[in-house]
mmCIF file of C-alpha atoms in Angstrom:
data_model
loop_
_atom_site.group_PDB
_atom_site.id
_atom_site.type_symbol
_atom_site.label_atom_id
_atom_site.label_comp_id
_atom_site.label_asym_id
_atom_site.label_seq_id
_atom_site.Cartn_x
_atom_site.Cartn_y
_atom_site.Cartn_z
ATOM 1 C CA UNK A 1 -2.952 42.481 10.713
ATOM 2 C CA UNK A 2 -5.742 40.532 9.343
ATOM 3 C CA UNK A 3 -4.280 39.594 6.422
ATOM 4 C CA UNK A 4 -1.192 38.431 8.032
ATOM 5 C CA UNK A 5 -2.964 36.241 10.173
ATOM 6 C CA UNK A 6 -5.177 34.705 7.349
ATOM 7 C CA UNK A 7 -1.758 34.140 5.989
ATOM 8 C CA UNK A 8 -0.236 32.780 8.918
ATOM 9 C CA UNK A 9 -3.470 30.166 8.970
ATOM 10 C CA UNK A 10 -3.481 29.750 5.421
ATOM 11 C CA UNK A 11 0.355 28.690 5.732
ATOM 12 C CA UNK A 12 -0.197 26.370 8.928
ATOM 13 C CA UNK A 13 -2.926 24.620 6.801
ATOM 14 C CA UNK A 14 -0.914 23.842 4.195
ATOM 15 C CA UNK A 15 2.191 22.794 6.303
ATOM 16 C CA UNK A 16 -0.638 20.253 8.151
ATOM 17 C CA UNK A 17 -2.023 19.022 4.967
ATOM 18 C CA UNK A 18 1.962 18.069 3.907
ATOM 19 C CA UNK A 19 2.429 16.655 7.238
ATOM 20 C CA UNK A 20 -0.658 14.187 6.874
ATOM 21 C CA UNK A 21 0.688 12.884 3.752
ATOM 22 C CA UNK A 22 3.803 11.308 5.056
ATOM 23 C CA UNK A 23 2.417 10.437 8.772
ATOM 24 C CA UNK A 24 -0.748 9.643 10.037
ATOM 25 C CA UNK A 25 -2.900 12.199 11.168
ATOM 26 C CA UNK A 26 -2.877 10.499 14.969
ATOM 27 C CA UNK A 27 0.682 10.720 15.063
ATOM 28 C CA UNK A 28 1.208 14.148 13.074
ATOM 29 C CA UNK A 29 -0.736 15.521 15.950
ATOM 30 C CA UNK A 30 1.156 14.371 19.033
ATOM 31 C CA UNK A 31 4.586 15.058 16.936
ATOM 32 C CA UNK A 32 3.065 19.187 16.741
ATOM 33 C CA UNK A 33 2.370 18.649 20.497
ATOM 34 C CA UNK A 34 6.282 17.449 21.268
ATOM 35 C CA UNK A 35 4.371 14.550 22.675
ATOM 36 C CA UNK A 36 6.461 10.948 22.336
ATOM 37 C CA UNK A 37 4.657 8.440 19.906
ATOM 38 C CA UNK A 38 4.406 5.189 21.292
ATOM 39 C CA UNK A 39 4.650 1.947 19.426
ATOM 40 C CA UNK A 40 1.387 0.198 19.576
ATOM 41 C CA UNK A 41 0.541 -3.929 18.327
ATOM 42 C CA UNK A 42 -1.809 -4.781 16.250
ATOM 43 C CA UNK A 43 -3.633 -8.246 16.455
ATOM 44 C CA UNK A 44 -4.677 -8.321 12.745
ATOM 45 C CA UNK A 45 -3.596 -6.492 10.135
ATOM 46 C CA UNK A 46 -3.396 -6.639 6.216
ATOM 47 C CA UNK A 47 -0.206 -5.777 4.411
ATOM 48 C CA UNK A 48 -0.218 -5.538 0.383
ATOM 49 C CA UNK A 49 3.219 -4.668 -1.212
ATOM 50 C CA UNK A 50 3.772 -4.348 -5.186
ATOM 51 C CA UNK A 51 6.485 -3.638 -7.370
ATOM 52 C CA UNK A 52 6.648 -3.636 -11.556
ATOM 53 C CA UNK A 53 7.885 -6.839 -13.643
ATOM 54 C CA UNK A 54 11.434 -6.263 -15.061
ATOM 55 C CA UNK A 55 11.320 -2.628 -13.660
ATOM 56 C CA UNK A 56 15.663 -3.111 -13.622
ATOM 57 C CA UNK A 57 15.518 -3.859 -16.891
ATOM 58 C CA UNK A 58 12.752 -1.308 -17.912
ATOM 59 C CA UNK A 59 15.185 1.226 -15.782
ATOM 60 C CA UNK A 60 18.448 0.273 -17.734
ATOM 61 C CA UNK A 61 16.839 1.450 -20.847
ATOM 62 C CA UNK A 62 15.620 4.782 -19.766
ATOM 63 C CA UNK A 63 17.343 7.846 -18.508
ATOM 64 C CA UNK A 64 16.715 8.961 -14.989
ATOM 65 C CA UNK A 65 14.284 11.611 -15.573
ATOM 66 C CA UNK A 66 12.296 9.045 -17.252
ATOM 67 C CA UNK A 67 12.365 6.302 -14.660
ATOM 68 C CA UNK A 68 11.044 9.121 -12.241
ATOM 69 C CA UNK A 69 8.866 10.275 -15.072
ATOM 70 C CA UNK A 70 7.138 6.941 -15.107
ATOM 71 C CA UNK A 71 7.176 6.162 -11.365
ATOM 72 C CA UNK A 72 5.345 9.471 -10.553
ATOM 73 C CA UNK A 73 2.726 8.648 -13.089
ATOM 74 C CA UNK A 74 2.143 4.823 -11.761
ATOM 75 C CA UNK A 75 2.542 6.262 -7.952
ATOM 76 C CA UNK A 76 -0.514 9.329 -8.719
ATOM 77 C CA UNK A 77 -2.580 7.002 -10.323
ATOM 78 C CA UNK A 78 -2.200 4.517 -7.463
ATOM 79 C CA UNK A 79 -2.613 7.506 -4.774
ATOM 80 C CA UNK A 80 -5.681 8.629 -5.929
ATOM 81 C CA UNK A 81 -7.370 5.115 -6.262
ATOM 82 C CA UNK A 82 -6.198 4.127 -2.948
ATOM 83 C CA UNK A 83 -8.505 6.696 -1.527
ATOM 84 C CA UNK A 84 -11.456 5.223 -1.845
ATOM 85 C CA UNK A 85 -10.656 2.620 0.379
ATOM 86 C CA UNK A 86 -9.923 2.344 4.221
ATOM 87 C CA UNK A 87 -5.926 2.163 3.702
ATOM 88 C CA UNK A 88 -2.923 3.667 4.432
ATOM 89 C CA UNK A 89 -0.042 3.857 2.297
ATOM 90 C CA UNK A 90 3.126 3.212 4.160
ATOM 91 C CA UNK A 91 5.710 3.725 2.008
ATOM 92 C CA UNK A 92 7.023 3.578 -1.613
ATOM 93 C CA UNK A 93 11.005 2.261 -1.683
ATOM 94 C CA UNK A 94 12.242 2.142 -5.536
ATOM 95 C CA UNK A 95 9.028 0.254 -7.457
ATOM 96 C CA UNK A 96 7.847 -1.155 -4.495
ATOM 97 C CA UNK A 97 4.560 -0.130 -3.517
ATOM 98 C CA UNK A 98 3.238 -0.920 0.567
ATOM 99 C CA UNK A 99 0.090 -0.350 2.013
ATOM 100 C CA UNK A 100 -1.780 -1.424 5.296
ATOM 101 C CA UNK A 101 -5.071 -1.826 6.458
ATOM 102 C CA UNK A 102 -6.313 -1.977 9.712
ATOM 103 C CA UNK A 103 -3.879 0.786 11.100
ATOM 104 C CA UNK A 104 -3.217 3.328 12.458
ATOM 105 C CA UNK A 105 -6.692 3.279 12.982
ATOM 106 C CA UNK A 106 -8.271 -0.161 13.447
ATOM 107 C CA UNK A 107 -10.992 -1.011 11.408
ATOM 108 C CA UNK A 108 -12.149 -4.923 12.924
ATOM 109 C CA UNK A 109 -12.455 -7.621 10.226
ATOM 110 C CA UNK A 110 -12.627 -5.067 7.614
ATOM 111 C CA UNK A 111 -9.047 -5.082 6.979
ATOM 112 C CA UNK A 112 -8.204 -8.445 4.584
ATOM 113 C CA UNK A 113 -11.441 -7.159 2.837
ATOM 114 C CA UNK A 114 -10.436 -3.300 1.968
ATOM 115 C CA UNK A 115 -6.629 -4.736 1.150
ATOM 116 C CA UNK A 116 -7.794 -7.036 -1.579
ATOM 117 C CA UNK A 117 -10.518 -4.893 -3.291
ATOM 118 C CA UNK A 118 -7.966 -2.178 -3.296
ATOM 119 C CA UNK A 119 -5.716 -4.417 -4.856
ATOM 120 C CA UNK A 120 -8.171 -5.887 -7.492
ATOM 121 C CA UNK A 121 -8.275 -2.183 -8.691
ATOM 122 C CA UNK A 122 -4.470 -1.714 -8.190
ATOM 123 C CA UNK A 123 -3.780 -4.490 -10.660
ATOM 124 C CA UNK A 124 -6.382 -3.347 -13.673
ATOM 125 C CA UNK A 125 -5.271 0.343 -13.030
ATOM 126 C CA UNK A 126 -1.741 -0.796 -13.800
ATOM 127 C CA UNK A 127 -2.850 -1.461 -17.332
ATOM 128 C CA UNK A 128 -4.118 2.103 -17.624
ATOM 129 C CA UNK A 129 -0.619 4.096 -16.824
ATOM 130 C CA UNK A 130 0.974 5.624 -20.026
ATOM 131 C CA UNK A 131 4.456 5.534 -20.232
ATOM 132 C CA UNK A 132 5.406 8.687 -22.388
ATOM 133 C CA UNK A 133 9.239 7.281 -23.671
ATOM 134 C CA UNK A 134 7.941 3.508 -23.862
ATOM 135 C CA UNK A 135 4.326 4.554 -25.691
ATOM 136 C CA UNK A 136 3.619 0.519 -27.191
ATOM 137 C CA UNK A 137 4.861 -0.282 -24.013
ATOM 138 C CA UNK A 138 2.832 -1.821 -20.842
ATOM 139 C CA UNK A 139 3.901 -1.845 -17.093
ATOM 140 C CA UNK A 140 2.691 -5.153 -15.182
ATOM 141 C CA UNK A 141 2.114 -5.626 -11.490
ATOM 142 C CA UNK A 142 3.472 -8.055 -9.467
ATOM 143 C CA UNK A 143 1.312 -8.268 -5.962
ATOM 144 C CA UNK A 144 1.253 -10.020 -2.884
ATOM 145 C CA UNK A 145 -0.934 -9.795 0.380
ATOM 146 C CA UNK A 146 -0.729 -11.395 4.425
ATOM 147 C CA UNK A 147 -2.924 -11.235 7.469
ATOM 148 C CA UNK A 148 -1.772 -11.582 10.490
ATOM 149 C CA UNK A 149 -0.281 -9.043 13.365
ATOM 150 C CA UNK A 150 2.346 -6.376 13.298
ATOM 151 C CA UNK A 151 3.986 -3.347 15.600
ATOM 152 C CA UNK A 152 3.627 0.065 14.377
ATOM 153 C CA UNK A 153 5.862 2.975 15.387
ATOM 154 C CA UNK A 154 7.954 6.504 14.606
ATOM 155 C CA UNK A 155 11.335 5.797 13.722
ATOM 156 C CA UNK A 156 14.085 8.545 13.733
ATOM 157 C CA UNK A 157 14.437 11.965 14.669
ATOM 158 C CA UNK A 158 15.009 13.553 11.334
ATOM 159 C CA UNK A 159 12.700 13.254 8.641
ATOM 160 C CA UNK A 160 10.401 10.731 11.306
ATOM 161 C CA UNK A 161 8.628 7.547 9.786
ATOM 162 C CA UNK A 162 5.700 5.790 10.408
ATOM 163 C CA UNK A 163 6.940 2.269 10.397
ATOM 164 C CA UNK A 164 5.957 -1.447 10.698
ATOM 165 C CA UNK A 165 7.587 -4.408 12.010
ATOM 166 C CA UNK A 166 7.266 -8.325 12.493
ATOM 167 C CA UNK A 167 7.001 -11.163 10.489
ATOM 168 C CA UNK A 168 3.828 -10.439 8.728
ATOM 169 C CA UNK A 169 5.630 -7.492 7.349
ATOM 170 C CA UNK A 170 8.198 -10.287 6.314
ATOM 171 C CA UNK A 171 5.503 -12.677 4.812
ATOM 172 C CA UNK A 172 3.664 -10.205 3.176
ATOM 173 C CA UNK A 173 6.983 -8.976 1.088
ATOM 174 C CA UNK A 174 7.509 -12.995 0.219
ATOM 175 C CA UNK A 175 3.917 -13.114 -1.813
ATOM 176 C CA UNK A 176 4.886 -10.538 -3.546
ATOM 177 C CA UNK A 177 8.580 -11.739 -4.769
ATOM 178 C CA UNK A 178 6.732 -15.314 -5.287
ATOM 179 C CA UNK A 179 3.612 -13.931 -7.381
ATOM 180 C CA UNK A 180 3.482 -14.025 -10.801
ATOM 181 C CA UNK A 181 2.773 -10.813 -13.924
ATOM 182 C CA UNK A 182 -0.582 -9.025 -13.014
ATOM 183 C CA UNK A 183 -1.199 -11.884 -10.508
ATOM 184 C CA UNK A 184 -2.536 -11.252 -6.639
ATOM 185 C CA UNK A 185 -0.789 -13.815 -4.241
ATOM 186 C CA UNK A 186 -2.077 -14.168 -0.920
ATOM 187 C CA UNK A 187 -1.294 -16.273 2.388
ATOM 188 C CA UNK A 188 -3.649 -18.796 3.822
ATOM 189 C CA UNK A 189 -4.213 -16.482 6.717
ATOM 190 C CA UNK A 190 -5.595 -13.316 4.153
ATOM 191 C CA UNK A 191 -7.636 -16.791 2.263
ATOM 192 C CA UNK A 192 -9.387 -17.490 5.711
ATOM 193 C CA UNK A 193 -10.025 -14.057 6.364
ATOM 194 C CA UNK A 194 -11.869 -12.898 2.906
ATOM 195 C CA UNK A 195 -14.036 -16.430 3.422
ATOM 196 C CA UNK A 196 -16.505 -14.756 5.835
ATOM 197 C CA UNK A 197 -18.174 -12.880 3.099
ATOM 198 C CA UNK A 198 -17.724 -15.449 0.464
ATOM 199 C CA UNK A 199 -17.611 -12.238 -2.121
ATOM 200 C CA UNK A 200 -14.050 -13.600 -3.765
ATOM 201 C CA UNK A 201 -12.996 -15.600 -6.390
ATOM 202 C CA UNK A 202 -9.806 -17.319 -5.147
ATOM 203 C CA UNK A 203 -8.067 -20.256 -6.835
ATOM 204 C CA UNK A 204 -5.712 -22.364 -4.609
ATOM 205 C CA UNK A 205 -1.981 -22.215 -6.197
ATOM 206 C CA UNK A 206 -0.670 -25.494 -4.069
ATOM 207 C CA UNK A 207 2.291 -25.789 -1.714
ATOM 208 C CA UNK A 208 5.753 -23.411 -2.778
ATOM 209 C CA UNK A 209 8.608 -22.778 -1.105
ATOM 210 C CA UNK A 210 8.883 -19.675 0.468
ATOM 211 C CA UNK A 211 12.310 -18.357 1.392
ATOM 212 C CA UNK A 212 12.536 -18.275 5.328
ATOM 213 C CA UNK A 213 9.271 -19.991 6.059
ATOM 214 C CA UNK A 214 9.445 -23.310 4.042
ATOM 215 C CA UNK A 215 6.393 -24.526 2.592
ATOM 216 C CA UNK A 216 3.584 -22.534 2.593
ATOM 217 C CA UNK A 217 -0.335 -23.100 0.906
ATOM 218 C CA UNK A 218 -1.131 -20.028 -0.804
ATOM 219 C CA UNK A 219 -3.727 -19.032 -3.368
ATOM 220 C CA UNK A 220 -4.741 -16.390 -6.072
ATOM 221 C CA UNK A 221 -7.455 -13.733 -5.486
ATOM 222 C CA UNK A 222 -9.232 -13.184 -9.085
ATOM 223 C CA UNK A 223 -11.628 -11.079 -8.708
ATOM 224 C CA UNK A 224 -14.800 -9.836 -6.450
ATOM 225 C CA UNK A 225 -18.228 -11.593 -7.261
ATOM 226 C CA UNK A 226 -20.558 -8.460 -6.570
ATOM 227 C CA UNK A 227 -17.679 -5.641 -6.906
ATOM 228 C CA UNK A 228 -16.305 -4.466 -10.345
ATOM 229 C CA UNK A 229 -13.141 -2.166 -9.869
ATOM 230 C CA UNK A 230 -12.867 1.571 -10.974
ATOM 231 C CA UNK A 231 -13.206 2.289 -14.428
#
């Protein structure tokens, strides 16, 4: 009887531990108590999304075992850097990479700051990712970040999600389709809030034209003056 029931916990632990990895622990733990998740706003948030130059064309060329091949291999190396930082990975759809800071659990002002080291590292890790069928072959990042405020909330009944809505989502998805190869783009609202330190090296890109907002002033985040990124 003991054994079973070091089983049983053994089992439950490892159920808990998959459950944490594709919902937040907060809301894992009213889902196990039948409890209803409510939707919560945020005020201020940080959004990064990602996805891989030419990945349609890299994809054409490769059978499917390989696209997932090198997908897994970008996606581990991105899981385990992301760790280090106060972050949580919402969701990967195709190439494209999402993460958040600043929820579920709020974390102040510290959110723009966490987002953009984290993606400093994101964008020299890229370089680092072998891709076993394409071995002269190098994947580059295409990145884009936004500050601003969102809604967060479980979607669905089967196979729940932890999602976000509003137009930062929205804005944060258009610096990403308007950046450029192994280039950060990021809003004036993310510019204003990584000022208060004065820790980044950011170069001001001008006006462009961003589908469904018009004109917008954006910039480039280079680099971190007193943090170097994971070797």
């Amino acid at each position: 009887l003991k054994e079973k029931t070091e089983d049983l916990k053994r089992e439950r632990r490892l159920a808990e531990d998959l459950l944490h990895q594709m919902l937040p622990k907060s809301v894992a733990k009213q889902l196990r108590k039948c409890q209803k998740v409510e939707a919560e706003n945020y005020d201020q948030v940080t959004i990064f999304f990602s996805d891989i130059v030419g990945f349609t064309s890299i994809a054409a060329s490769c059978t499917p075992l390989q696209v997932v091949e090198m997908l897994n291999n970008l996606y581990v190396c991105f899981d385990s850097r992301i760790e280090s930082y106060d972050v949580y990975k919402v969701e990967t759809i195709g190439d494209a990479y999402m993460v958040a800071s600043g929820l579920p659990e709020r974390n102040g002002t510290k959110h723009a700051d966490e987002i953009a080291k984290m993606s400093l590292d994101l964008v020299a890790a890229v370089r680092q990712v072998v891709i076993p069928h394409m071995p002269m072959g190098k994947l580059q990042l295409r990145a884009g970040i936004h500050t601003g405020p969102c809604v967060a909330g479980v979607v669905g009944y089967k196979m729940p999600r932890y999602c976000l809505f509003g137009d930062t989502v929205n804005t944060a998805s258009r610096m990403e389709s308007t950046s450029l190869p192994q280039k950060i783009h990021i809003s004036s609202a993310t510019y204003d809030a990584l000022l208060t330190d004065d820790a980044y090296e950011i170069e001001p890109r001008g006006e462009i034209e961003v589908k469904g907002k018009g004109k917008m002033k954006t910039y480039w985040l280079l680099g971190n003056k007193n943090y170097s990124v994971q070797n």
